[in-house]
Short mmCIF file of N, CA and C in Angstrom, two decimals:
data_model
loop_
_atom_site.label_atom_id
_atom_site.label_comp_id
_atom_site.label_asym_id
_atom_site.label_seq_id
_atom_site.Cartn_x
_atom_site.Cartn_y
_atom_site.Cartn_z
N UNK A 1 -25.66 35.63 -2.85
CA UNK A 1 -24.70 35.10 -3.49
C UNK A 1 -25.41 34.05 -4.30
N UNK A 2 -24.79 33.72 -5.55
CA UNK A 2 -25.54 32.74 -6.33
C UNK A 2 -25.03 31.56 -6.14
N UNK A 3 -25.59 30.46 -6.28
CA UNK A 3 -25.28 29.09 -5.92
C UNK A 3 -24.26 28.41 -6.82
N UNK A 4 -24.08 28.95 -7.95
CA UNK A 4 -23.05 28.34 -8.76
C UNK A 4 -21.78 29.18 -8.74
N UNK A 5 -21.68 29.96 -7.73
CA UNK A 5 -20.17 30.70 -7.59
C UNK A 5 -19.09 29.76 -7.55
N UNK A 6 -19.16 28.40 -6.71
CA UNK A 6 -18.18 27.67 -6.66
C UNK A 6 -17.91 27.04 -8.09
N UNK A 7 -18.80 26.59 -8.78
CA UNK A 7 -18.61 26.03 -10.12
C UNK A 7 -17.91 26.93 -10.88
N UNK A 8 -18.29 28.44 -11.05
CA UNK A 8 -17.75 29.52 -11.87
C UNK A 8 -16.33 29.45 -11.41
N UNK A 9 -15.89 29.43 -10.05
CA UNK A 9 -14.47 29.70 -9.53
C UNK A 9 -13.69 28.48 -10.08
N UNK A 10 -14.31 27.27 -10.08
CA UNK A 10 -13.52 26.12 -10.70
C UNK A 10 -13.36 26.16 -12.00
N UNK A 11 -14.23 26.69 -12.94
CA UNK A 11 -14.12 26.62 -14.22
C UNK A 11 -13.08 27.86 -14.53
N UNK A 12 -13.13 28.94 -13.76
CA UNK A 12 -12.05 30.03 -13.98
C UNK A 12 -10.62 29.55 -13.77
N UNK A 13 -10.53 28.83 -12.64
CA UNK A 13 -9.19 28.24 -12.35
C UNK A 13 -8.77 27.41 -13.48
N UNK A 14 -9.67 26.33 -13.99
CA UNK A 14 -9.15 25.39 -14.94
C UNK A 14 -8.87 26.27 -16.17
N UNK A 15 -9.50 27.39 -16.43
CA UNK A 15 -9.18 28.07 -17.77
C UNK A 15 -7.98 28.91 -17.56
N UNK A 16 -7.48 29.31 -16.34
CA UNK A 16 -6.46 29.92 -16.20
C UNK A 16 -5.29 28.94 -16.51
N UNK A 17 -5.45 27.53 -15.90
CA UNK A 17 -4.53 26.63 -16.29
C UNK A 17 -4.34 26.32 -17.74
N UNK A 18 -5.47 26.25 -18.43
CA UNK A 18 -5.42 26.02 -20.01
C UNK A 18 -4.65 27.31 -20.68
N UNK A 19 -4.65 28.41 -20.01
CA UNK A 19 -4.02 29.41 -20.64
C UNK A 19 -2.48 29.32 -20.26
N UNK A 20 -2.25 28.91 -19.20
CA UNK A 20 -0.78 28.68 -18.74
C UNK A 20 -0.09 27.63 -19.55
N UNK A 21 -0.79 26.44 -19.59
CA UNK A 21 -0.25 25.37 -20.50
C UNK A 21 -0.18 25.79 -21.88
N UNK A 22 -1.18 26.51 -22.60
CA UNK A 22 -1.17 27.09 -23.79
C UNK A 22 0.24 27.89 -24.25
N UNK A 23 0.33 28.82 -23.11
CA UNK A 23 1.56 29.61 -23.23
C UNK A 23 2.87 28.83 -23.09
N UNK A 24 2.88 27.89 -22.39
CA UNK A 24 3.83 26.90 -22.10
C UNK A 24 4.37 26.34 -23.42
N UNK A 25 3.38 25.67 -23.97
CA UNK A 25 3.62 25.05 -25.33
C UNK A 25 3.97 25.98 -26.51
N UNK A 26 3.52 27.24 -26.47
CA UNK A 26 3.78 28.01 -27.43
C UNK A 26 5.17 28.39 -27.24
N UNK A 27 5.69 28.66 -26.00
CA UNK A 27 7.02 29.29 -25.83
C UNK A 27 8.07 28.01 -25.96
N UNK A 28 7.70 26.86 -25.52
CA UNK A 28 8.63 25.80 -25.69
C UNK A 28 8.91 25.46 -27.11
N UNK A 29 7.85 25.46 -27.85
CA UNK A 29 7.89 25.05 -29.28
C UNK A 29 8.18 26.33 -30.26
N UNK A 30 8.54 27.34 -29.68
CA UNK A 30 8.62 28.60 -30.41
C UNK A 30 7.74 28.87 -31.52
N UNK A 31 6.50 28.62 -31.08
CA UNK A 31 5.29 28.85 -32.21
C UNK A 31 5.11 30.44 -32.60
N UNK A 32 4.73 30.73 -33.78
CA UNK A 32 4.80 32.07 -34.19
C UNK A 32 3.18 32.62 -33.50
N UNK A 33 2.41 31.44 -32.94
CA UNK A 33 0.98 32.03 -32.41
C UNK A 33 1.43 31.76 -30.74
N UNK A 34 0.29 32.24 -29.93
CA UNK A 34 0.44 32.24 -28.62
C UNK A 34 -0.27 31.21 -27.79
N UNK A 35 -1.45 30.89 -28.14
CA UNK A 35 -2.53 29.82 -27.43
C UNK A 35 -2.54 30.27 -26.05
N UNK A 36 -2.46 31.45 -25.72
CA UNK A 36 -2.41 31.78 -24.09
C UNK A 36 -3.74 32.39 -23.73
N UNK A 37 -4.88 32.40 -24.60
CA UNK A 37 -6.19 33.16 -24.26
C UNK A 37 -7.24 32.25 -24.45
N UNK A 38 -6.86 30.97 -24.59
CA UNK A 38 -8.09 30.08 -24.93
C UNK A 38 -9.03 30.19 -23.60
N UNK A 39 -8.54 30.00 -22.41
CA UNK A 39 -9.37 29.95 -21.24
C UNK A 39 -10.02 31.48 -20.86
N UNK A 40 -9.22 32.56 -21.44
CA UNK A 40 -9.80 33.90 -21.31
C UNK A 40 -11.00 34.07 -22.15
N UNK A 41 -10.96 33.55 -23.21
CA UNK A 41 -12.17 33.60 -24.06
C UNK A 41 -13.29 32.68 -23.65
N UNK A 42 -12.92 31.72 -23.07
CA UNK A 42 -14.16 30.80 -22.58
C UNK A 42 -14.74 31.48 -21.53
N UNK A 43 -14.04 32.00 -20.48
CA UNK A 43 -14.42 32.73 -19.47
C UNK A 43 -15.27 33.98 -19.77
N UNK A 44 -14.69 34.72 -20.57
CA UNK A 44 -15.23 35.99 -21.03
C UNK A 44 -16.60 35.85 -21.95
N UNK A 45 -16.75 34.79 -22.58
CA UNK A 45 -18.03 34.52 -23.17
C UNK A 45 -18.98 34.05 -22.16
N UNK A 46 -18.59 33.32 -21.20
CA UNK A 46 -19.74 32.62 -20.44
C UNK A 46 -19.91 33.49 -19.18
N UNK A 47 -19.07 34.42 -18.60
CA UNK A 47 -19.28 35.30 -17.41
C UNK A 47 -19.04 36.59 -17.68
N UNK A 48 -18.68 37.07 -18.79
CA UNK A 48 -18.71 38.48 -19.03
C UNK A 48 -17.12 39.05 -19.09
N UNK A 49 -16.96 40.35 -19.32
CA UNK A 49 -15.71 40.95 -19.41
C UNK A 49 -15.03 41.16 -18.20
N UNK A 50 -15.41 41.47 -17.15
CA UNK A 50 -14.50 41.27 -15.77
C UNK A 50 -14.01 40.07 -15.51
N UNK A 51 -14.74 39.06 -15.63
CA UNK A 51 -14.25 37.78 -15.44
C UNK A 51 -13.02 37.32 -16.41
N UNK A 52 -13.33 37.65 -17.73
CA UNK A 52 -12.13 37.65 -18.62
C UNK A 52 -10.90 38.33 -18.41
N UNK A 53 -11.04 39.51 -17.83
CA UNK A 53 -9.82 40.33 -17.54
C UNK A 53 -9.25 39.71 -16.37
N UNK A 54 -10.12 39.16 -15.30
CA UNK A 54 -9.15 38.44 -14.17
C UNK A 54 -8.68 37.31 -14.58
N UNK A 55 -9.24 36.48 -15.49
CA UNK A 55 -8.60 35.20 -15.89
C UNK A 55 -7.25 35.58 -16.74
N UNK A 56 -7.11 36.74 -17.57
CA UNK A 56 -6.14 36.85 -18.16
C UNK A 56 -4.88 37.50 -17.23
N UNK A 57 -5.36 38.23 -16.22
CA UNK A 57 -4.42 38.73 -15.31
C UNK A 57 -3.72 37.73 -14.56
N UNK A 58 -4.57 36.68 -13.97
CA UNK A 58 -3.82 35.47 -13.12
C UNK A 58 -3.13 34.49 -14.05
N UNK A 59 -3.67 34.40 -15.33
CA UNK A 59 -2.82 33.51 -16.23
C UNK A 59 -1.52 34.14 -16.44
N UNK A 60 -1.44 35.23 -16.63
CA UNK A 60 0.05 35.93 -17.09
C UNK A 60 0.70 36.19 -15.86
N UNK A 61 0.17 36.23 -14.86
CA UNK A 61 0.98 36.35 -13.28
C UNK A 61 1.69 35.02 -13.17
N UNK A 62 0.82 33.93 -13.36
CA UNK A 62 1.32 32.63 -13.15
C UNK A 62 2.66 32.34 -14.05
N UNK A 63 2.20 32.61 -15.32
CA UNK A 63 3.16 32.43 -16.48
C UNK A 63 4.44 33.20 -16.26
N UNK A 64 4.25 34.38 -15.72
CA UNK A 64 5.54 35.13 -15.32
C UNK A 64 6.37 34.61 -14.09
N UNK A 65 5.65 34.06 -13.29
CA UNK A 65 6.24 33.53 -12.03
C UNK A 65 6.99 32.15 -12.12
N UNK A 66 6.27 31.64 -13.36
CA UNK A 66 6.79 30.04 -13.51
C UNK A 66 7.82 29.75 -14.56
N UNK A 67 7.72 30.45 -15.66
CA UNK A 67 8.50 30.05 -16.81
C UNK A 67 8.82 31.30 -17.96
N UNK A 68 8.07 32.13 -17.88
CA UNK A 68 8.44 33.30 -18.89
C UNK A 68 8.28 34.70 -18.20
N UNK A 69 9.33 35.18 -17.85
CA UNK A 69 9.36 36.51 -17.23
C UNK A 69 8.97 37.66 -18.21
N UNK A 70 8.96 37.49 -19.31
CA UNK A 70 8.55 38.36 -20.40
C UNK A 70 6.94 38.51 -20.33
N UNK A 71 6.20 37.70 -19.84
CA UNK A 71 4.86 37.65 -19.74
C UNK A 71 4.29 38.97 -18.93
N UNK A 72 5.02 39.36 -17.96
CA UNK A 72 4.63 40.36 -17.10
C UNK A 72 4.36 41.73 -18.04
N UNK A 73 5.01 42.04 -18.91
CA UNK A 73 5.07 43.06 -19.63
C UNK A 73 3.73 42.99 -20.75
N UNK A 74 3.04 41.87 -20.87
CA UNK A 74 2.22 41.49 -21.99
C UNK A 74 0.57 41.27 -21.01
N UNK A 75 0.72 41.68 -19.80
CA UNK A 75 -0.51 41.69 -19.07
C UNK A 75 -1.48 42.71 -19.51
N UNK A 76 -1.17 43.89 -20.04
CA UNK A 76 -2.29 44.89 -20.54
C UNK A 76 -2.89 44.08 -21.79
N UNK A 77 -1.98 43.56 -22.45
CA UNK A 77 -2.78 42.94 -23.63
C UNK A 77 -3.78 41.75 -23.40
N UNK A 78 -3.54 41.07 -22.25
CA UNK A 78 -4.52 40.16 -21.72
C UNK A 78 -5.68 40.86 -21.24
N UNK A 79 -5.59 42.01 -20.53
CA UNK A 79 -6.66 42.74 -19.89
C UNK A 79 -7.49 43.16 -21.04
N UNK A 80 -6.87 43.55 -22.45
CA UNK A 80 -7.88 44.07 -23.55
C UNK A 80 -8.50 42.79 -24.04
N UNK A 81 -7.79 41.80 -24.05
CA UNK A 81 -8.49 40.45 -24.82
C UNK A 81 -9.74 39.92 -23.84
N UNK A 82 -9.37 39.99 -22.56
CA UNK A 82 -10.68 39.59 -21.73
C UNK A 82 -11.72 40.48 -21.65
N UNK A 83 -11.34 41.70 -21.71
CA UNK A 83 -12.49 42.71 -21.72
C UNK A 83 -13.34 42.78 -22.84
N UNK A 84 -12.42 42.93 -24.07
CA UNK A 84 -13.13 42.91 -25.30
C UNK A 84 -13.98 41.74 -25.77
N UNK A 85 -13.53 40.40 -25.35
CA UNK A 85 -14.12 39.20 -25.72
C UNK A 85 -15.33 39.18 -24.94
N UNK A 86 -15.59 39.50 -23.71
CA UNK A 86 -16.57 39.37 -22.92
C UNK A 86 -17.60 40.51 -23.38
N UNK A 87 -17.11 41.69 -23.67
CA UNK A 87 -18.12 42.78 -24.16
C UNK A 87 -18.57 42.61 -25.44
N UNK A 88 -17.63 42.20 -26.41
CA UNK A 88 -18.24 42.00 -27.87
C UNK A 88 -19.36 40.65 -27.87
N UNK A 89 -18.93 39.76 -26.96
CA UNK A 89 -19.90 38.40 -27.01
C UNK A 89 -20.99 38.72 -26.52
N UNK A 90 -21.26 39.81 -25.40
CA UNK A 90 -22.39 40.23 -24.94
C UNK A 90 -23.23 40.98 -25.80
N UNK A 91 -22.54 41.90 -26.51
CA UNK A 91 -23.29 42.50 -27.60
C UNK A 91 -23.56 41.80 -28.76
N UNK A 92 -23.23 40.65 -29.10
CA UNK A 92 -23.74 39.77 -29.99
C UNK A 92 -22.72 39.68 -31.28
N UNK A 93 -21.69 40.43 -30.99
CA UNK A 93 -20.68 40.58 -32.18
C UNK A 93 -20.07 39.19 -32.62
N UNK A 94 -20.47 37.95 -31.97
CA UNK A 94 -20.13 36.72 -32.42
C UNK A 94 -21.14 35.83 -32.77
N UNK A 95 -22.29 36.38 -32.87
CA UNK A 95 -23.53 35.48 -33.18
C UNK A 95 -23.59 35.10 -34.59
N UNK A 96 -23.35 35.92 -35.72
CA UNK A 96 -23.35 35.55 -37.06
C UNK A 96 -21.84 35.17 -37.46
N UNK A 97 -21.60 34.24 -38.27
CA UNK A 97 -20.26 33.68 -38.63
C UNK A 97 -19.64 34.62 -39.56
N UNK A 98 -20.58 35.73 -40.28
CA UNK A 98 -19.78 36.57 -41.17
C UNK A 98 -19.20 37.81 -40.36
N UNK A 99 -19.88 37.98 -39.11
CA UNK A 99 -19.22 39.16 -38.34
C UNK A 99 -18.03 38.59 -37.45
N UNK A 100 -17.96 37.36 -37.16
CA UNK A 100 -16.96 36.93 -36.17
C UNK A 100 -15.73 37.37 -36.74
N UNK A 101 -15.26 37.10 -37.73
CA UNK A 101 -13.76 37.41 -38.19
C UNK A 101 -13.64 39.07 -37.91
N UNK A 102 -14.44 39.79 -38.15
CA UNK A 102 -14.37 41.17 -37.86
C UNK A 102 -14.24 41.47 -36.30
N UNK A 103 -15.04 40.84 -35.63
CA UNK A 103 -14.87 40.97 -34.07
C UNK A 103 -13.53 40.49 -33.55
N UNK A 104 -13.05 39.33 -34.26
CA UNK A 104 -11.84 38.76 -33.70
C UNK A 104 -10.79 39.68 -34.26
N UNK A 105 -10.86 40.34 -35.28
CA UNK A 105 -9.91 41.15 -35.90
C UNK A 105 -9.79 42.65 -34.93
N UNK A 106 -10.97 42.98 -34.59
CA UNK A 106 -10.79 44.03 -33.46
C UNK A 106 -10.04 43.63 -32.31
N UNK A 107 -10.38 42.54 -31.76
CA UNK A 107 -9.75 42.10 -30.47
C UNK A 107 -8.40 41.96 -30.68
N UNK A 108 -7.91 41.28 -31.87
CA UNK A 108 -6.56 40.94 -32.27
C UNK A 108 -5.76 42.22 -32.52
N UNK A 109 -6.41 43.21 -32.92
CA UNK A 109 -5.63 44.50 -33.43
C UNK A 109 -5.27 45.33 -32.16
N UNK A 110 -6.43 45.35 -31.33
CA UNK A 110 -6.31 46.05 -29.95
C UNK A 110 -5.15 45.54 -29.12
N UNK A 111 -5.25 43.93 -29.05
CA UNK A 111 -4.27 43.23 -28.40
C UNK A 111 -2.82 43.42 -28.75
N UNK A 112 -2.81 43.46 -30.18
CA UNK A 112 -1.61 43.40 -30.99
C UNK A 112 -0.90 44.97 -30.73
N UNK A 113 -1.59 45.86 -30.77
CA UNK A 113 -1.13 47.28 -30.67
C UNK A 113 -0.38 47.39 -29.09
N UNK A 114 -1.06 46.89 -28.14
CA UNK A 114 -0.51 47.06 -26.90
C UNK A 114 0.75 45.94 -26.69
N UNK A 115 0.65 44.78 -27.20
CA UNK A 115 1.70 43.86 -27.26
C UNK A 115 2.86 44.55 -27.91
N UNK A 116 2.69 44.95 -29.18
CA UNK A 116 3.69 45.53 -29.88
C UNK A 116 4.69 46.65 -29.37
N UNK A 117 3.86 47.51 -28.48
CA UNK A 117 4.50 48.58 -27.84
C UNK A 117 5.45 47.89 -26.95
N UNK A 118 5.05 46.91 -26.15
CA UNK A 118 5.96 46.03 -25.16
C UNK A 118 7.24 45.48 -25.89
N UNK A 119 6.76 44.71 -27.09
CA UNK A 119 7.86 44.05 -27.73
C UNK A 119 8.82 44.87 -28.44
N UNK A 120 8.35 46.07 -28.88
CA UNK A 120 9.34 46.89 -29.66
C UNK A 120 10.17 47.74 -28.62
N UNK A 121 9.52 48.38 -27.87
CA UNK A 121 10.04 49.35 -26.96
C UNK A 121 10.83 48.79 -25.68
N UNK A 122 10.26 47.55 -25.09
CA UNK A 122 10.90 47.13 -24.01
C UNK A 122 11.99 46.00 -24.37
N UNK A 123 11.60 45.26 -25.38
CA UNK A 123 12.54 44.04 -25.70
C UNK A 123 13.16 44.18 -26.91
N UNK A 124 13.04 45.33 -27.71
CA UNK A 124 13.62 45.47 -29.05
C UNK A 124 13.28 44.44 -30.00
N UNK A 125 11.84 44.12 -29.78
CA UNK A 125 11.37 43.15 -30.89
C UNK A 125 11.68 41.62 -30.56
N UNK A 126 12.49 41.16 -29.60
CA UNK A 126 13.02 39.89 -29.19
C UNK A 126 12.32 39.42 -28.09
N UNK A 127 11.32 38.51 -28.01
CA UNK A 127 10.62 38.12 -26.90
C UNK A 127 10.88 36.64 -26.85
N UNK A 128 10.20 35.99 -25.74
CA UNK A 128 10.16 34.54 -25.81
C UNK A 128 9.33 33.73 -26.90
N UNK A 129 8.34 34.52 -27.60
CA UNK A 129 7.53 33.88 -28.62
C UNK A 129 8.28 33.59 -30.11
N UNK A 130 7.64 32.67 -30.60
CA UNK A 130 8.16 32.30 -31.80
C UNK A 130 8.21 33.44 -33.08
N UNK A 131 7.30 34.28 -32.78
CA UNK A 131 7.06 35.54 -33.87
C UNK A 131 8.35 36.33 -33.85
N UNK A 132 9.23 36.24 -32.90
CA UNK A 132 10.51 37.10 -32.88
C UNK A 132 11.42 36.71 -34.23
N UNK A 133 11.19 35.54 -34.68
CA UNK A 133 11.92 35.14 -35.95
C UNK A 133 11.41 36.01 -37.12
N UNK A 134 9.99 36.10 -37.25
CA UNK A 134 9.30 36.85 -38.10
C UNK A 134 9.66 38.28 -38.04
N UNK A 135 9.78 38.75 -36.83
CA UNK A 135 10.21 40.35 -36.65
C UNK A 135 11.64 40.53 -37.29
N UNK A 136 12.48 39.58 -36.91
CA UNK A 136 13.83 39.83 -37.38
C UNK A 136 14.05 39.54 -38.90
N UNK A 137 13.09 38.92 -39.60
CA UNK A 137 13.15 38.70 -40.96
C UNK A 137 12.63 40.01 -41.51
N UNK A 138 11.57 40.48 -41.13
CA UNK A 138 11.01 41.80 -41.74
C UNK A 138 12.01 42.93 -41.40
N UNK A 139 12.61 42.99 -40.30
CA UNK A 139 13.51 44.06 -40.08
C UNK A 139 14.79 43.75 -40.89
N UNK A 140 15.29 42.67 -41.38
CA UNK A 140 16.26 42.40 -42.14
C UNK A 140 16.00 42.81 -43.62
N UNK A 141 14.67 42.85 -43.92
CA UNK A 141 14.38 43.27 -45.26
C UNK A 141 14.15 44.95 -45.20
N UNK A 142 14.59 45.46 -44.32
CA UNK A 142 14.74 46.99 -44.17
C UNK A 142 13.37 47.83 -43.85
N UNK A 143 12.43 46.98 -43.09
CA UNK A 143 11.13 47.60 -42.71
C UNK A 143 11.37 48.42 -41.29
N UNK A 144 12.49 48.06 -40.65
CA UNK A 144 12.56 48.90 -39.40
C UNK A 144 11.91 48.12 -38.36
N UNK A 145 12.34 48.24 -37.02
CA UNK A 145 12.15 47.49 -36.02
C UNK A 145 10.69 47.81 -35.84
N UNK A 146 10.36 48.78 -35.45
CA UNK A 146 9.06 49.08 -35.03
C UNK A 146 7.89 48.67 -36.19
N UNK A 147 7.89 49.03 -37.27
CA UNK A 147 6.98 48.31 -38.31
C UNK A 147 6.91 46.92 -38.39
N UNK A 148 8.31 46.36 -38.38
CA UNK A 148 8.36 44.80 -38.27
C UNK A 148 7.50 44.31 -37.17
N UNK A 149 7.57 44.86 -35.90
CA UNK A 149 6.92 44.30 -34.85
C UNK A 149 5.57 44.51 -34.98
N UNK A 150 5.09 45.62 -35.19
CA UNK A 150 3.57 45.87 -35.44
C UNK A 150 3.06 44.96 -36.64
N UNK A 151 3.65 44.81 -37.64
CA UNK A 151 3.10 43.97 -38.69
C UNK A 151 3.04 42.55 -38.44
N UNK A 152 4.13 42.21 -37.65
CA UNK A 152 4.23 40.62 -37.21
C UNK A 152 3.17 40.50 -35.97
N UNK A 153 2.80 41.24 -35.03
CA UNK A 153 1.95 41.04 -33.98
C UNK A 153 0.58 41.19 -34.42
N UNK A 154 0.38 42.05 -35.43
CA UNK A 154 -1.18 42.17 -35.86
C UNK A 154 -1.57 40.65 -36.67
N UNK A 155 -0.62 40.25 -37.38
CA UNK A 155 -0.86 39.14 -37.97
C UNK A 155 -0.77 37.71 -37.24
N UNK A 156 0.14 37.80 -36.38
CA UNK A 156 0.20 36.49 -35.57
C UNK A 156 -1.21 36.46 -34.53
N UNK A 157 -1.46 37.79 -33.88
CA UNK A 157 -2.59 37.74 -33.07
C UNK A 157 -3.74 37.58 -33.67
N UNK A 158 -4.06 37.94 -34.80
CA UNK A 158 -5.24 37.64 -35.71
C UNK A 158 -5.34 36.00 -35.88
N UNK A 159 -4.27 35.42 -36.43
CA UNK A 159 -4.29 34.03 -36.82
C UNK A 159 -4.49 33.37 -35.47
N UNK A 160 -3.87 33.60 -34.33
CA UNK A 160 -4.05 33.17 -33.08
C UNK A 160 -5.38 33.24 -32.46
N UNK A 161 -5.85 34.57 -32.51
CA UNK A 161 -7.30 34.72 -31.92
C UNK A 161 -8.48 33.91 -32.81
N UNK A 162 -8.26 33.95 -34.21
CA UNK A 162 -9.28 33.13 -34.83
C UNK A 162 -9.20 31.72 -34.56
N UNK A 163 -8.13 31.02 -34.44
CA UNK A 163 -7.99 29.66 -33.94
C UNK A 163 -8.53 29.62 -32.65
N UNK A 164 -8.36 30.49 -31.76
CA UNK A 164 -8.91 30.30 -30.43
C UNK A 164 -10.36 30.41 -30.33
N UNK A 165 -11.01 31.44 -31.10
CA UNK A 165 -12.25 31.79 -31.10
C UNK A 165 -13.17 30.46 -31.81
N UNK A 166 -12.57 29.91 -32.83
CA UNK A 166 -13.13 28.70 -33.44
C UNK A 166 -13.33 27.55 -32.25
N UNK A 167 -11.96 27.40 -31.53
CA UNK A 167 -11.90 26.41 -30.73
C UNK A 167 -12.96 26.52 -29.55
N UNK A 168 -12.97 27.65 -29.00
CA UNK A 168 -13.86 28.04 -27.91
C UNK A 168 -15.31 27.80 -28.26
N UNK A 169 -15.62 28.16 -29.25
CA UNK A 169 -17.08 28.04 -29.69
C UNK A 169 -17.39 26.52 -29.75
N UNK A 170 -16.43 25.67 -30.32
CA UNK A 170 -16.72 24.21 -30.17
C UNK A 170 -16.78 23.80 -28.89
N UNK A 171 -15.73 24.14 -27.97
CA UNK A 171 -15.67 23.80 -26.62
C UNK A 171 -17.04 24.14 -26.00
N UNK A 172 -17.52 25.33 -26.14
CA UNK A 172 -19.09 25.78 -25.29
C UNK A 172 -20.20 24.95 -26.20
N UNK A 173 -19.93 24.68 -27.17
CA UNK A 173 -21.12 23.86 -27.84
C UNK A 173 -21.21 22.42 -27.31
N UNK A 174 -20.10 21.98 -26.96
CA UNK A 174 -20.16 20.56 -26.39
C UNK A 174 -20.15 20.49 -24.97
N UNK A 175 -20.24 21.69 -24.28
CA UNK A 175 -20.46 21.69 -22.74
C UNK A 175 -21.91 21.52 -22.28
N UNK A 176 -22.00 20.48 -21.29
CA UNK A 176 -23.51 20.14 -20.84
C UNK A 176 -24.24 21.38 -20.70
N UNK A 177 -25.45 21.35 -21.14
CA UNK A 177 -26.34 22.46 -20.97
C UNK A 177 -26.61 23.07 -19.54
N UNK A 178 -26.55 22.18 -18.46
CA UNK A 178 -26.53 22.58 -17.06
C UNK A 178 -25.29 23.09 -16.49
N UNK A 179 -24.23 23.12 -17.30
CA UNK A 179 -23.06 23.78 -16.93
C UNK A 179 -22.73 25.15 -17.60
N UNK A 180 -24.04 25.64 -18.29
CA UNK A 180 -23.86 26.98 -19.03
C UNK A 180 -24.22 27.90 -17.94
N UNK A 181 -23.41 28.91 -17.61
CA UNK A 181 -23.34 29.98 -16.78
C UNK A 181 -23.85 31.20 -17.21
N UNK A 182 -24.20 31.55 -18.58
CA UNK A 182 -24.39 32.70 -18.92
C UNK A 182 -25.52 33.36 -18.36
N UNK A 183 -25.32 34.74 -18.11
CA UNK A 183 -26.27 35.64 -17.08
C UNK A 183 -27.54 36.02 -18.11
#
C-alpha cells in the first residue's frame, strides 16, 4: 500500500462533498448548468479514470438519497465523465489550451447523450435541473421532445463542463506541490 492512500481517500471524500453541494446549489436555484462534477474532475485528473468513476457514483448515490431522486438515473453520465476526464487527462488531452475545449466537448457530448436518454425517455424532458425550462421552450417551438432534450443537454453540458474544467485547473494550480498525488 502507498503511504498516501489515507490522503487520497480524504481528498476523494471532500470531492464527493463538493459534487453533492454543487448539485444541491444547481437544483435549488434551478440553474441551467449542473455544477455536480467539480470533484469528479479533480479526482479524475489527480488519480485517474477509475477514481473519477468512483467519485461520480458515490456523489450521485448520496445526491439520490438526500435531495434529488432523479439523480439515480444520471449515474451512467457520471461514470462517463469520471472515466473520460481521467483517461483524456492522462493522455495529455488537456495540456494545450487550444485542445482543451475539444477534450471538454468530447466529455460533454458523451455525458449529454447518456443524460439526454434518461431525461427524454424516463422523465419526458422534465427533471430537477433548470435546463428543463429550455427543453420546454424548444419543444414549444416545434422541435419535438427528443431533439429539444438532446440540443439542451449538449449545450448545457458543454457550458457546465468548460466552467468546471477551468475551475479545476485553477484549483489544481494552487494546491501545494506536496499534495499532488499524480502517479
